Short mmCIF file of C-alpha atoms and ligand atoms in Angstrom, two decimals:
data_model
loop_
_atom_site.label_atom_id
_atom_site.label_comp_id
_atom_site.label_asym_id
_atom_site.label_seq_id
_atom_site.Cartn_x
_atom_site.Cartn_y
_atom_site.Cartn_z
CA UNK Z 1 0.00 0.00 0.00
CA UNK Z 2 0.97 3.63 -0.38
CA UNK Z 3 2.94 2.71 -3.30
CA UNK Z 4 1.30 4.85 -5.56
CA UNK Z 5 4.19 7.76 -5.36
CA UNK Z 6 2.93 10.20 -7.69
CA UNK Z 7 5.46 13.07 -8.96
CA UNK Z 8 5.39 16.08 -6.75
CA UNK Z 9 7.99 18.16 -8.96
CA UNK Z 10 6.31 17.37 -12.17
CA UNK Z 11 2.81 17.95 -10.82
CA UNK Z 12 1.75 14.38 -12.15
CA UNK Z 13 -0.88 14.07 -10.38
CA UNK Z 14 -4.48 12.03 -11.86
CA UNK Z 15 -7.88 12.80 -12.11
CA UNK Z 16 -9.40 9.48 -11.53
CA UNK Z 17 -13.00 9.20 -12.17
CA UNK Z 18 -14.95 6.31 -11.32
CA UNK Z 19 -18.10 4.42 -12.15
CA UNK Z 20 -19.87 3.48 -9.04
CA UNK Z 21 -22.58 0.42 -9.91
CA UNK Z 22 -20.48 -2.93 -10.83
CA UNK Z 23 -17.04 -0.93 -10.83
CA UNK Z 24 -16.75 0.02 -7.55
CA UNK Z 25 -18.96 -3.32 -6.91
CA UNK Z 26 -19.16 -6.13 -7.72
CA UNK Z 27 -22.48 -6.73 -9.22
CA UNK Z 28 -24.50 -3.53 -10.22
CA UNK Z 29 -26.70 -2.19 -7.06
CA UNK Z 30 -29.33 -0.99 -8.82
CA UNK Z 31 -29.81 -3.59 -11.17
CA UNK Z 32 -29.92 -5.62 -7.95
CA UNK Z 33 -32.56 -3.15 -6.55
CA UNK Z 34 -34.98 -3.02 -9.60
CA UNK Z 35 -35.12 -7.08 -9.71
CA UNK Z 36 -36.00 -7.47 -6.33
CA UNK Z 37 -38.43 -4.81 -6.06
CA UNK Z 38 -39.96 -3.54 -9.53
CA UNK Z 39 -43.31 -5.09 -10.14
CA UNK Z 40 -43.77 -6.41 -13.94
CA UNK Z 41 -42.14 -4.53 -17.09
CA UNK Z 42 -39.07 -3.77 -15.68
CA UNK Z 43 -37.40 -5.57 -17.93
CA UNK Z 44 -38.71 -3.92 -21.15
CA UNK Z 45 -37.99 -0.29 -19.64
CA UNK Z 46 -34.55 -1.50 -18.91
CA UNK Z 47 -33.97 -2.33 -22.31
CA UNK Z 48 -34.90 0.50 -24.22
CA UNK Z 49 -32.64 2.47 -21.71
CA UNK Z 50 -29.83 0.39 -22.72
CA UNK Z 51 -30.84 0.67 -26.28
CA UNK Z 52 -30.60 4.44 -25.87
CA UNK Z 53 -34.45 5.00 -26.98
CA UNK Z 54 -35.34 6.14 -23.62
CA UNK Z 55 -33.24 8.67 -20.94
CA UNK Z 56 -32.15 7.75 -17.62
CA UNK Z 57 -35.09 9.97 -15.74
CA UNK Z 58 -37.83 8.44 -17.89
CA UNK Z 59 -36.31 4.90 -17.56
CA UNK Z 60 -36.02 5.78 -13.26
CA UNK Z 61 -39.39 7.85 -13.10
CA UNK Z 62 -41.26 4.62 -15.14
CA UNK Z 63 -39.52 1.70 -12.99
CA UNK Z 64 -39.65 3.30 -9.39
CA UNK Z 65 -43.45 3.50 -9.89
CA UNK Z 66 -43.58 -0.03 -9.95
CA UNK Z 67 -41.77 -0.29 -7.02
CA UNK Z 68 -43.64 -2.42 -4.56
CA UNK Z 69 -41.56 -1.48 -1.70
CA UNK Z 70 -41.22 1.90 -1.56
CA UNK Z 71 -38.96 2.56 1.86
CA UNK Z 72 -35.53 3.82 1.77
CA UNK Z 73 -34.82 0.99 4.15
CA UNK Z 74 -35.60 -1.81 1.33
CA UNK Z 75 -32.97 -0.07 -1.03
CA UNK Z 76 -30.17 -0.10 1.68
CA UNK Z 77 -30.75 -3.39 2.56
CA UNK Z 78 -30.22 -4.52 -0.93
CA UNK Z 79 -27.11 -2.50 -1.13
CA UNK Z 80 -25.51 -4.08 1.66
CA UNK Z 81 -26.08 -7.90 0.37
CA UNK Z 82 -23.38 -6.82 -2.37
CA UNK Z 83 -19.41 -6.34 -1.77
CA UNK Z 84 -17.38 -3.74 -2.73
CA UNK Z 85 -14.90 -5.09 -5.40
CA UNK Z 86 -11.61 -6.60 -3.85
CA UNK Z 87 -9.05 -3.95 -3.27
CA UNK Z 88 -10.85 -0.91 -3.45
CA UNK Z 89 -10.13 0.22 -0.11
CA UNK Z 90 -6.43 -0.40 -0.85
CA UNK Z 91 -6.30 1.35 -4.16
CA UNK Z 92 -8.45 4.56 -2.47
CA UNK Z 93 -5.80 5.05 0.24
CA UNK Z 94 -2.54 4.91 -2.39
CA UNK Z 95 -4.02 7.02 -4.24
CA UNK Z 96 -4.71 9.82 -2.17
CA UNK Z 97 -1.58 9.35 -0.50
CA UNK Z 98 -0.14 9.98 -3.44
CA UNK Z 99 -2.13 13.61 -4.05
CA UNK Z 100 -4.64 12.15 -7.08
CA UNK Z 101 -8.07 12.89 -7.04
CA UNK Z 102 -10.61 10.73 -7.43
CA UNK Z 103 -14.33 11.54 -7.98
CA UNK Z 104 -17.21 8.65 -8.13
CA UNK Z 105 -19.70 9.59 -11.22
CA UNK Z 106 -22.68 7.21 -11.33
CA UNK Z 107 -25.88 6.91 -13.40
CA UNK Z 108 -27.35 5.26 -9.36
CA UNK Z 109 -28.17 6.73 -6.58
CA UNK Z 110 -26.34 9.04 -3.99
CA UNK Z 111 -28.80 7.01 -1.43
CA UNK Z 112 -26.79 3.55 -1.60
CA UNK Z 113 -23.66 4.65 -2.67
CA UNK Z 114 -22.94 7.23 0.45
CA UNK Z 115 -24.23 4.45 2.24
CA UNK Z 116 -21.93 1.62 0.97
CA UNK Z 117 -18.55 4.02 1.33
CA UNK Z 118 -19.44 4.44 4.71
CA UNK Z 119 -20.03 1.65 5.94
CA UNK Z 120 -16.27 1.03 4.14
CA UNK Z 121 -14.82 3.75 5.75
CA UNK Z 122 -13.98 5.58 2.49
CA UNK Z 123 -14.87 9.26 2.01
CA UNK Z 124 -14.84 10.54 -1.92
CA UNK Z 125 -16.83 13.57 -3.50
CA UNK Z 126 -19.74 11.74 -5.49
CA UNK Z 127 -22.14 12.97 -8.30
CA UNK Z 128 -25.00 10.65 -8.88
CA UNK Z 129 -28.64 11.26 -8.68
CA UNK Z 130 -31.03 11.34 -5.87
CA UNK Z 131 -33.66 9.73 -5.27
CA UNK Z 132 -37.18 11.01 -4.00
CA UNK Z 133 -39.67 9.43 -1.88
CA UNK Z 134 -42.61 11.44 -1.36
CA UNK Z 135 -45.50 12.05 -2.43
CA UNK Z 136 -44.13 9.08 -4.45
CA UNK Z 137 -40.74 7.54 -5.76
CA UNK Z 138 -38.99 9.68 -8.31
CA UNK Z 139 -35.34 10.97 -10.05
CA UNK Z 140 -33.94 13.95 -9.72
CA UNK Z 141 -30.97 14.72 -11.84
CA UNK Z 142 -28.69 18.08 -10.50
CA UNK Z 143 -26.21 16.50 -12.83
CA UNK Z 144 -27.81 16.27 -16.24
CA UNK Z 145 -27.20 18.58 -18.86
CA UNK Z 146 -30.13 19.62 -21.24
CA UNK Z 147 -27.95 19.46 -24.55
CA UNK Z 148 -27.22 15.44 -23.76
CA UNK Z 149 -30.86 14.98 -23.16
CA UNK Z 150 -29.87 11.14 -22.23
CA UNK Z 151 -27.99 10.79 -18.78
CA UNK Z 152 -29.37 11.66 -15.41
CA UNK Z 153 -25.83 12.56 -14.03
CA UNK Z 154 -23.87 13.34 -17.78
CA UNK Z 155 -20.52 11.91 -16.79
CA UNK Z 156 -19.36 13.73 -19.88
CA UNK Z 157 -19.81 16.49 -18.51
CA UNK Z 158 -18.84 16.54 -15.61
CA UNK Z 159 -15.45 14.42 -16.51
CA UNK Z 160 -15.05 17.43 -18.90
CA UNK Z 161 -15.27 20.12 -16.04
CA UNK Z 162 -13.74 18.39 -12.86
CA UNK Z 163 -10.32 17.37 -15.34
CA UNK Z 164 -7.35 19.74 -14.69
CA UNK Z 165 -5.84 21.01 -17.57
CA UNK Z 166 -2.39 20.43 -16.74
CA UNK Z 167 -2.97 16.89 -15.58
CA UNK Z 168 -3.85 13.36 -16.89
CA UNK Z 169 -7.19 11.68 -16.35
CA UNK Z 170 -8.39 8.27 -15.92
CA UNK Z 171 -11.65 6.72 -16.12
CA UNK Z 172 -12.30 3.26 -14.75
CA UNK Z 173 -15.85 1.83 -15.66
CA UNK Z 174 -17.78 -1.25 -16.86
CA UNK Z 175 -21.52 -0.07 -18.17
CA UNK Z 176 -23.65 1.34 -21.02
CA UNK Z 177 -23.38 5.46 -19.15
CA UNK Z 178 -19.69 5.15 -19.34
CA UNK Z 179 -19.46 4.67 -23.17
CA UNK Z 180 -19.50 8.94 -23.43
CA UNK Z 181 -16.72 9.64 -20.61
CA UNK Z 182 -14.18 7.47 -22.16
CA UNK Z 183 -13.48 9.46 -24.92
CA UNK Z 184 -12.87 12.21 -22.90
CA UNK Z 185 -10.16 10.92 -20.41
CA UNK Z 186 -6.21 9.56 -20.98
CA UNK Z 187 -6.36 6.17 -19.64
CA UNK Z 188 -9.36 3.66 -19.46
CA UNK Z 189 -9.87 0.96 -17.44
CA UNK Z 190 -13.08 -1.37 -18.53
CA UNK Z 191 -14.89 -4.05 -17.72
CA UNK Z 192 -17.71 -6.46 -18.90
CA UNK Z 193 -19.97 -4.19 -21.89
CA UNK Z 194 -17.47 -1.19 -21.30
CA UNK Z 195 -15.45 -3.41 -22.29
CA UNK Z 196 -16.59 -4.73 -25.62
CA UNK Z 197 -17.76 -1.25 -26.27
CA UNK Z 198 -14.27 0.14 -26.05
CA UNK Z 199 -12.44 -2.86 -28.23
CA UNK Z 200 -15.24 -2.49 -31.08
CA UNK Z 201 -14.67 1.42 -30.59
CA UNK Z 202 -10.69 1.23 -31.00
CA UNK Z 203 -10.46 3.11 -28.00
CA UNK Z 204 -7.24 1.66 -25.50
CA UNK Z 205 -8.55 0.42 -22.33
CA UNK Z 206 -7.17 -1.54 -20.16
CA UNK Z 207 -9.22 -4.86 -18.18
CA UNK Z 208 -9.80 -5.13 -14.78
CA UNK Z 209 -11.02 -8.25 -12.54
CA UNK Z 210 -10.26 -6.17 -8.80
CA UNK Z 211 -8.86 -2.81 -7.64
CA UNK Z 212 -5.39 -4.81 -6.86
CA UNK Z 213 -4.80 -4.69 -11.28
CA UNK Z 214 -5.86 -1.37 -11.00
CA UNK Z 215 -3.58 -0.51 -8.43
CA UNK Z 216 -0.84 -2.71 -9.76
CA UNK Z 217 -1.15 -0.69 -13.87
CA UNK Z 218 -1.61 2.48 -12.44
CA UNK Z 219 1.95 2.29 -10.24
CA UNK Z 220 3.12 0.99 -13.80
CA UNK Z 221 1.66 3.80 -15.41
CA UNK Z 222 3.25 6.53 -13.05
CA UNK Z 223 6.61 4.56 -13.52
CA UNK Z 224 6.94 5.04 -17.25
CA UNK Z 225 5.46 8.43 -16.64
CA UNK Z 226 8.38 9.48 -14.38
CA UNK Z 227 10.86 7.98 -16.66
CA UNK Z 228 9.22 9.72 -20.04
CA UNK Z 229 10.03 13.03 -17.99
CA UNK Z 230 13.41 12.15 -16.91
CA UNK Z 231 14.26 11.91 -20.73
CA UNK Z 232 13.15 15.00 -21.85
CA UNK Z 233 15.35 16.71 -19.21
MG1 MG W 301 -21.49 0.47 -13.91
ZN1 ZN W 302 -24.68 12.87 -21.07
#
């Protein structure tokens, strides 16, 4: 641990941005959420989100009203029956030690996800959207933008304004709302669809099973990094 040096006198220092759902866990929470508690035609809604024919707030606003539990408490106790990916905690701690910055950007909800990192013990700035329970279940989105029209929290966006200009950015995802980001950052680190998406796209990324390859490529990464700068000196 701690390994993660980073290059104080070259200012080298990463913007990491991370997806939350099936990233930063294992298996995707809210997928997990909507099958255990959405009554019939989830699955329909769900598709045409992933088939980009419907947004995030219409695919949310559609499925919560189905919900037949409609507590906080149900959603948290869903979130807790799934892990955080092996190594996280590790890769968190190097890399603040070594001055990056990470942010969490999720398509989810700030409910599960603030609950999950605490629970873990980990403290990071997250944008995701919130969810609403009275008069009755609902999205809201302070992270969408109007000209994308498709994403509740437009990681775009946001990757777009959070990135400092005079350092290099990574994005490490797995899912359909990280297809946009990717183009937008240095390095990519993808799983499952992500993935696929990225190989058919010609876009570099590389795979990840746990944090511990994350951790591993990035102290790899900083390595050649620090020697690319020695030889221009
Ligand atoms: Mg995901
Ligand atoms: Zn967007």
């Amino acid at each position: 641990m701690g390994k993660l040096t980073g290059n104080h006198e070259n200012d080298q220092h990463f913007d990491i941005f991370l997806d939350f759902d099936g990233t930063i866990t294992t298996t995707d929470v809210c997928h997990a959420m909507v099958k255990a508690l959405a009554g019939e035609g989830w699955q329909a809604i769900n598709q045409q989100w992933e088939n980009r024919e419907i947004s995030t707030v219409e695919c949310a606003r559609q499925t919560l009203k189905t919900f037949r539990q409609q507590e906080p408490e149900a959603i948290l106790q869903i979130a807790e029956s799934i892990p955080l990916e092996k190594g996280f905690g590790a890769f968190v701690q190097a890399a603040q030690q070594a001055g990056h910055r990470l942010y969490i950007l999720s398509d989810g909800y700030e409910l599960y996800i603030h609950h999950l990192l605490k629970k873990a013990g980990i403290s990071l700035p997250v944008y995701a959207n919130r969810m609403v329970f009275k008069p009755e279940m609902d999205i809201e989105t302070p992270y969408s933008e109007p000209a994308c029209g498709q994403c509740g929290v437009c990681k775009c966006k946001l990757v777009r304004r959070l990135s400092r200009n005079d350092g290099k950015s990574v994005y490490i995802g797995d899912g359909v709302s990280d297809y946009c980001p990717v183009k937008e950052v240095d390095f990519v680190f993808a799983r499952r669809q992500l993935l696929a998406h990225c190989r058919q796209q010609g876009i570099a990324a590389w795979p990840f099973e746990d944090f511990h390859q994350v951790l591993q490529q990035m102290e790899a990464l900083e390595k050649s990094m620090r020697s690319g700068t020695h030889e221009r000196q």
